[in-house]
mmCIF file of C-alpha atoms in Angstrom:
data_model
loop_
_atom_site.group_PDB
_atom_site.id
_atom_site.type_symbol
_atom_site.label_atom_id
_atom_site.label_comp_id
_atom_site.label_asym_id
_atom_site.label_seq_id
_atom_site.Cartn_x
_atom_site.Cartn_y
_atom_site.Cartn_z
ATOM 1 C CA MET D 118 0.000 0.000 0.000
ATOM 2 C CA GLU D 119 1.485 3.306 -1.058
ATOM 3 C CA SER D 120 1.702 6.091 1.478
ATOM 4 C CA LEU D 121 -0.391 9.239 1.216
ATOM 5 C CA ALA D 122 2.782 11.211 0.554
ATOM 6 C CA GLY D 123 3.619 8.906 -2.350
ATOM 7 C CA LEU D 124 0.199 9.399 -3.875
ATOM 8 C CA VAL D 125 0.477 13.152 -3.514
ATOM 9 C CA GLN D 126 3.808 13.049 -5.355
ATOM 10 C CA LYS D 127 2.199 11.151 -8.233
ATOM 11 C CA ALA D 128 -0.588 13.587 -8.908
ATOM 12 C CA THR D 129 -1.187 17.283 -8.679
ATOM 13 C CA PHE D 130 -4.669 18.588 -9.081
ATOM 14 C CA VAL D 131 -6.238 21.994 -9.452
ATOM 15 C CA SER D 132 -9.757 22.457 -8.164
ATOM 16 C CA LEU D 133 -12.231 23.897 -10.640
ATOM 17 C CA GLY D 134 -15.394 24.270 -8.571
ATOM 18 C CA PHE D 135 -17.185 20.937 -8.429
ATOM 19 C CA CYS D 136 -14.441 18.841 -10.070
ATOM 20 C CA TYR D 137 -10.695 18.325 -10.194
ATOM 21 C CA ILE D 138 -8.657 18.540 -13.370
ATOM 22 C CA VAL D 139 -5.467 16.510 -13.736
ATOM 23 C CA LEU D 140 -2.545 18.829 -14.452
ATOM 24 C CA ARG D 141 0.362 16.416 -14.118
ATOM 25 C CA ILE D 142 0.438 12.682 -13.420
ATOM 26 C CA LEU D 143 3.634 10.683 -12.922
ATOM 27 C CA LYS D 144 4.155 7.018 -13.700
ATOM 28 C CA PRO D 145 5.711 4.819 -10.987
ATOM 29 C CA ASN D 146 9.110 5.304 -12.648
ATOM 30 C CA GLY D 147 8.727 9.059 -12.511
ATOM 31 C CA ALA D 148 7.993 9.618 -16.188
ATOM 32 C CA VAL D 149 5.288 12.100 -17.099
ATOM 33 C CA PHE D 150 2.029 10.406 -18.117
ATOM 34 C CA MET D 151 -0.001 13.527 -18.739
ATOM 35 C CA GLU D 152 1.001 17.140 -18.772
ATOM 36 C CA SER D 153 -0.459 20.480 -19.694
ATOM 37 C CA ALA D 154 0.443 22.004 -23.023
ATOM 38 C CA LEU D 155 1.149 25.136 -20.992
ATOM 39 C CA GLU D 156 4.248 23.469 -19.528
ATOM 40 C CA ARG D 157 5.842 23.698 -22.956
ATOM 41 C CA GLY D 158 5.222 27.438 -23.247
ATOM 42 C CA ARG D 159 3.279 29.535 -20.793
ATOM 43 C CA GLY D 160 1.113 32.308 -22.170
ATOM 44 C CA VAL D 161 0.244 35.731 -20.850
ATOM 45 C CA HIS D 162 -2.016 35.697 -17.796
ATOM 46 C CA ARG D 163 -5.421 37.320 -18.210
ATOM 47 C CA ARG D 164 -7.928 38.531 -15.653
ATOM 48 C CA TYR D 165 -11.493 37.306 -16.103
ATOM 49 C CA PRO D 166 -14.855 38.061 -14.439
ATOM 50 C CA PRO D 167 -16.221 35.597 -11.850
ATOM 51 C CA ILE D 168 -16.622 32.147 -13.416
ATOM 52 C CA ASP D 169 -20.188 30.914 -14.059
ATOM 53 C CA GLY D 170 -19.616 27.260 -14.945
ATOM 54 C CA PHE D 171 -17.147 24.485 -15.721
ATOM 55 C CA TRP D 172 -16.707 21.579 -18.103
ATOM 56 C CA THR D 173 -14.222 18.796 -18.833
ATOM 57 C CA TRP D 174 -14.086 17.281 -22.317
ATOM 58 C CA ASP D 175 -12.661 13.765 -22.626
ATOM 59 C CA ILE D 176 -11.502 14.154 -26.217
ATOM 60 C CA LYS D 177 -10.787 10.496 -27.022
ATOM 61 C CA ARG D 178 -14.144 9.289 -25.708
ATOM 62 C CA ASP D 179 -15.925 12.461 -26.883
ATOM 63 C CA ARG D 180 -17.648 13.009 -23.565
ATOM 64 C CA VAL D 181 -18.281 16.436 -22.044
ATOM 65 C CA TYR D 182 -18.830 16.532 -18.278
ATOM 66 C CA GLY D 183 -20.187 19.676 -16.642
ATOM 67 C CA ASP D 184 -21.800 21.275 -13.633
ATOM 68 C CA ALA D 185 -25.363 22.475 -13.049
ATOM 69 C CA ASN D 186 -24.658 25.908 -14.544
ATOM 70 C CA LEU D 187 -23.380 24.382 -17.766
ATOM 71 C CA SER D 188 -26.577 22.352 -17.839
ATOM 72 C CA ASP D 189 -28.690 25.506 -17.447
ATOM 73 C CA TYR D 190 -26.886 27.484 -20.141
ATOM 74 C CA PHE D 191 -26.621 24.709 -22.736
ATOM 75 C CA GLY D 192 -30.042 23.179 -22.175
ATOM 76 C CA LEU D 193 -28.853 19.665 -21.328
ATOM 77 C CA THR D 194 -29.861 17.822 -18.179
ATOM 78 C CA LEU D 195 -27.453 17.518 -15.284
ATOM 79 C CA GLU D 196 -27.697 13.740 -15.700
ATOM 80 C CA GLU D 197 -26.435 14.041 -19.282
ATOM 81 C CA PHE D 198 -23.413 16.031 -18.125
ATOM 82 C CA SER D 199 -22.850 13.658 -15.208
ATOM 83 C CA HIS D 200 -22.536 10.691 -17.570
ATOM 84 C CA GLY D 201 -20.920 12.694 -20.375
ATOM 85 C CA ALA D 202 -22.600 14.275 -23.389
ATOM 86 C CA SER D 203 -21.130 14.339 -26.883
ATOM 87 C CA LEU D 204 -19.542 17.567 -28.076
ATOM 88 C CA GLU D 205 -21.963 17.661 -30.997
ATOM 89 C CA ARG D 206 -24.888 17.521 -28.569
ATOM 90 C CA CYS D 207 -23.484 20.546 -26.707
ATOM 91 C CA MET D 208 -22.822 22.445 -29.943
ATOM 92 C CA GLN D 209 -26.532 22.376 -30.778
ATOM 93 C CA SER D 210 -27.144 24.989 -28.077
ATOM 94 C CA ILE D 211 -24.809 27.495 -29.775
ATOM 95 C CA GLU D 212 -26.514 29.978 -32.081
ATOM 96 C CA ALA D 213 -26.243 28.996 -35.744
ATOM 97 C CA LYS D 214 -24.346 32.161 -36.709
ATOM 98 C CA ASP D 215 -21.577 31.311 -34.187
ATOM 99 C CA ARG D 216 -21.525 27.514 -34.454
ATOM 100 C CA LEU D 217 -19.128 27.102 -37.377
ATOM 101 C CA ARG D 218 -16.669 29.621 -35.937
ATOM 102 C CA VAL D 219 -16.670 27.902 -32.530
ATOM 103 C CA HIS D 220 -16.366 24.435 -34.097
ATOM 104 C CA THR D 221 -13.388 25.614 -36.171
ATOM 105 C CA ALA D 222 -11.726 27.157 -33.095
ATOM 106 C CA ILE D 223 -12.162 23.913 -31.120
ATOM 107 C CA ARG D 224 -10.716 21.805 -33.929
ATOM 108 C CA ARG D 225 -7.757 24.179 -34.311
ATOM 109 C CA ALA D 226 -7.095 24.154 -30.564
ATOM 110 C CA VAL D 227 -7.065 20.348 -30.438
ATOM 111 C CA GLU D 228 -4.789 20.085 -33.476
ATOM 112 C CA ARG D 229 -2.333 22.580 -31.985
ATOM 113 C CA ARG D 230 -2.670 21.271 -28.413
ATOM 114 C CA SER D 231 -3.337 24.875 -27.425
ATOM 115 C CA SER D 232 -5.785 27.052 -25.528
ATOM 116 C CA PHE D 233 -9.324 27.975 -26.532
ATOM 117 C CA ARG D 234 -10.987 31.348 -26.032
ATOM 118 C CA GLU D 235 -14.185 32.345 -27.828
ATOM 119 C CA VAL D 236 -17.174 34.620 -27.268
ATOM 120 C CA TYR D 237 -20.486 33.363 -28.651
ATOM 121 C CA MET D 238 -24.232 33.137 -28.078
ATOM 122 C CA VAL D 239 -25.980 30.136 -26.510
ATOM 123 C CA ARG D 240 -29.692 29.540 -26.092
ATOM 124 C CA SER D 241 -31.578 27.336 -23.638
ATOM 125 C CA GLU D 242 -35.133 27.109 -22.351
ATOM 126 C CA LYS D 243 -34.113 28.092 -18.824
ATOM 127 C CA MET D 244 -31.619 30.907 -19.542
ATOM 128 C CA GLY D 245 -32.854 32.184 -22.895
ATOM 129 C CA LEU D 246 -30.303 33.787 -25.218
ATOM 130 C CA ARG D 247 -27.002 34.509 -23.470
ATOM 131 C CA LYS D 248 -23.614 35.820 -24.553
ATOM 132 C CA ILE D 249 -20.758 33.874 -22.963
ATOM 133 C CA LEU D 250 -16.965 33.776 -22.968
ATOM 134 C CA SER D 251 -15.555 30.218 -22.992
ATOM 135 C CA VAL D 252 -11.953 29.475 -22.062
ATOM 136 C CA GLY D 253 -10.290 26.052 -22.231
ATOM 137 C CA GLN D 254 -6.880 24.379 -22.342
ATOM 138 C CA CYS D 255 -5.682 21.184 -24.013
ATOM 139 C CA TYR D 256 -3.893 18.501 -21.980
ATOM 140 C CA VAL D 257 -1.983 15.707 -23.712
ATOM 141 C CA ASP D 258 -1.112 12.109 -22.813
ATOM 142 C CA ASN D 259 2.314 10.427 -22.839
ATOM 143 C CA LEU D 260 2.148 10.078 -26.626
ATOM 144 C CA GLY D 261 1.535 13.779 -27.050
ATOM 145 C CA GLU D 262 -2.030 13.191 -28.193
ATOM 146 C CA ALA D 263 -4.858 15.490 -27.119
ATOM 147 C CA ALA D 264 -6.641 13.800 -24.203
ATOM 148 C CA LEU D 265 -8.458 16.231 -21.887
ATOM 149 C CA TYR D 266 -9.892 19.668 -22.479
ATOM 150 C CA PRO D 267 -11.131 21.300 -19.261
ATOM 151 C CA GLY D 268 -12.538 24.803 -19.310
ATOM 152 C CA TRP D 269 -14.959 27.326 -17.919
ATOM 153 C CA PHE D 270 -17.268 30.116 -19.059
ATOM 154 C CA VAL D 271 -18.533 33.495 -17.890
ATOM 155 C CA ASP D 272 -21.804 35.205 -18.779
ATOM 156 C CA LEU D 273 -21.190 38.484 -20.636
ATOM 157 C CA THR D 274 -24.857 39.240 -21.378
ATOM 158 C CA ARG D 275 -25.243 42.097 -18.900
ATOM 159 C CA GLU D 276 -22.008 43.658 -20.083
ATOM 160 C CA ALA D 277 -23.184 43.447 -23.703
ATOM 161 C CA ASP D 278 -26.588 44.936 -22.829
ATOM 162 C CA SER D 279 -24.906 47.790 -20.968
ATOM 163 C CA GLU D 280 -22.582 48.501 -23.893
ATOM 164 C CA GLU D 281 -25.463 48.572 -26.370
ATOM 165 C CA ALA D 282 -27.448 50.958 -24.160
ATOM 166 C CA SER D 283 -24.432 53.264 -23.903
ATOM 167 C CA LEU D 284 -23.911 53.252 -27.669
ATOM 168 C CA CYS D 285 -27.584 54.070 -28.245
ATOM 169 C CA GLU D 286 -27.273 57.025 -25.881
ATOM 170 C CA ILE D 287 -24.120 58.231 -27.665
ATOM 171 C CA HIS D 288 -25.922 57.941 -31.011
ATOM 172 C CA SER D 289 -28.778 60.088 -29.716
ATOM 173 C CA LEU D 290 -26.438 62.723 -28.265
ATOM 174 C CA ILE D 291 -24.496 62.968 -31.524
ATOM 175 C CA GLU D 292 -27.777 63.481 -33.393
ATOM 176 C CA GLN D 293 -28.611 66.390 -31.095
ATOM 177 C CA ALA D 294 -25.134 67.852 -31.552
ATOM 178 C CA LYS D 295 -25.515 67.619 -35.341
ATOM 179 C CA GLU D 296 -28.764 69.588 -35.222
ATOM 180 C CA ILE D 297 -27.097 72.316 -33.157
ATOM 181 C CA SER D 298 -24.060 72.508 -35.464
ATOM 182 C CA GLN D 299 -26.332 72.810 -38.507
ATOM 183 C CA SER D 300 -28.376 75.570 -36.876
ATOM 184 C CA ILE D 301 -25.259 77.695 -36.293
ATOM 185 C CA GLY D 302 -23.730 76.983 -39.695
ATOM 186 C CA GLN D 303 -20.842 74.787 -38.515
ATOM 187 C CA ASP D 304 -20.685 72.521 -41.564
ATOM 188 C CA LEU D 305 -17.234 71.074 -40.805
ATOM 189 C CA LEU D 306 -18.298 70.157 -37.275
ATOM 190 C CA GLY D 307 -21.455 68.579 -38.692
ATOM 191 C CA TYR D 308 -19.335 66.511 -41.074
ATOM 192 C CA LEU D 309 -17.166 65.216 -38.220
ATOM 193 C CA LEU D 310 -20.216 64.395 -36.115
ATOM 194 C CA ASP D 311 -21.810 62.592 -39.049
ATOM 195 C CA ASN D 312 -18.751 60.342 -39.367
ATOM 196 C CA ALA D 313 -18.754 59.702 -35.600
ATOM 197 C CA GLN D 314 -22.410 58.738 -35.720
ATOM 198 C CA ASP D 315 -21.707 56.394 -38.620
ATOM 199 C CA GLU D 316 -19.038 54.664 -36.520
ATOM 200 C CA VAL D 317 -21.454 54.225 -33.607
ATOM 201 C CA GLN D 318 -24.065 52.796 -35.975
ATOM 202 C CA GLN D 319 -21.590 50.201 -37.194
ATOM 203 C CA ARG D 320 -20.768 49.176 -33.623
ATOM 204 C CA LEU D 321 -24.473 48.760 -32.960
ATOM 205 C CA GLY D 322 -24.613 46.328 -35.872
ATOM 206 C CA GLY D 323 -27.028 48.405 -37.854
ATOM 207 C CA GLY D 324 -26.222 46.724 -41.155
ATOM 208 C CA GLY D 325 -24.872 48.640 -44.106
ATOM 209 C CA SER D 326 -23.323 51.890 -43.018
ATOM 210 C CA ARG D 327 -23.798 55.172 -44.792
ATOM 211 C CA ARG D 328 -20.967 56.306 -47.020
ATOM 212 C CA ARG D 329 -18.964 58.952 -45.245
ATOM 213 C CA LYS D 330 -19.117 62.394 -46.713
ATOM 214 C CA SER D 331 -16.045 63.884 -48.304
ATOM 215 C CA SER D 332 -14.934 67.287 -47.098
#
């Protein structure tokens, strides 16, 4: 029977909420069985908002395991995530306009044994339409093959709503400023404001933008 200290030396775990993700496992002879791709080149650290949910993707078995929040956001039952749902099943909850981009980013991340970071929309009966940021990292086995892909997500919906409201207010204020500049004969100022309003309209996703006036 191995001692507790020996077991601790063989595995190091990082807690991710409800589960534990293997970061480094050693064989009895001390060789590395599984390691993070980060150990071969650490990236720049980023600060993120409070995390809303977690997942672990067993790449070889194509099983995604997740917590209750992941279940709520992606519209799958907690039982499905407890036993492992297929990646394709999870992808169905992503909005059609984002699905191909996210699928391509996942495939690229697995091929490169690298990190994953994408912002996209998901829809479920319980949460409705939500904008989320997903972040993951590939872990490889002793053959260097992609094996595990743990990750987490944060809900950016409120932030997006707040940004849109602010842009709408800016658009309205610029319109008022344009009217004032026209009333006092400031054509150059009106031209600059018109271009600024066009930029705001593009950020609001208002479709085809107006052609900017030449001076």
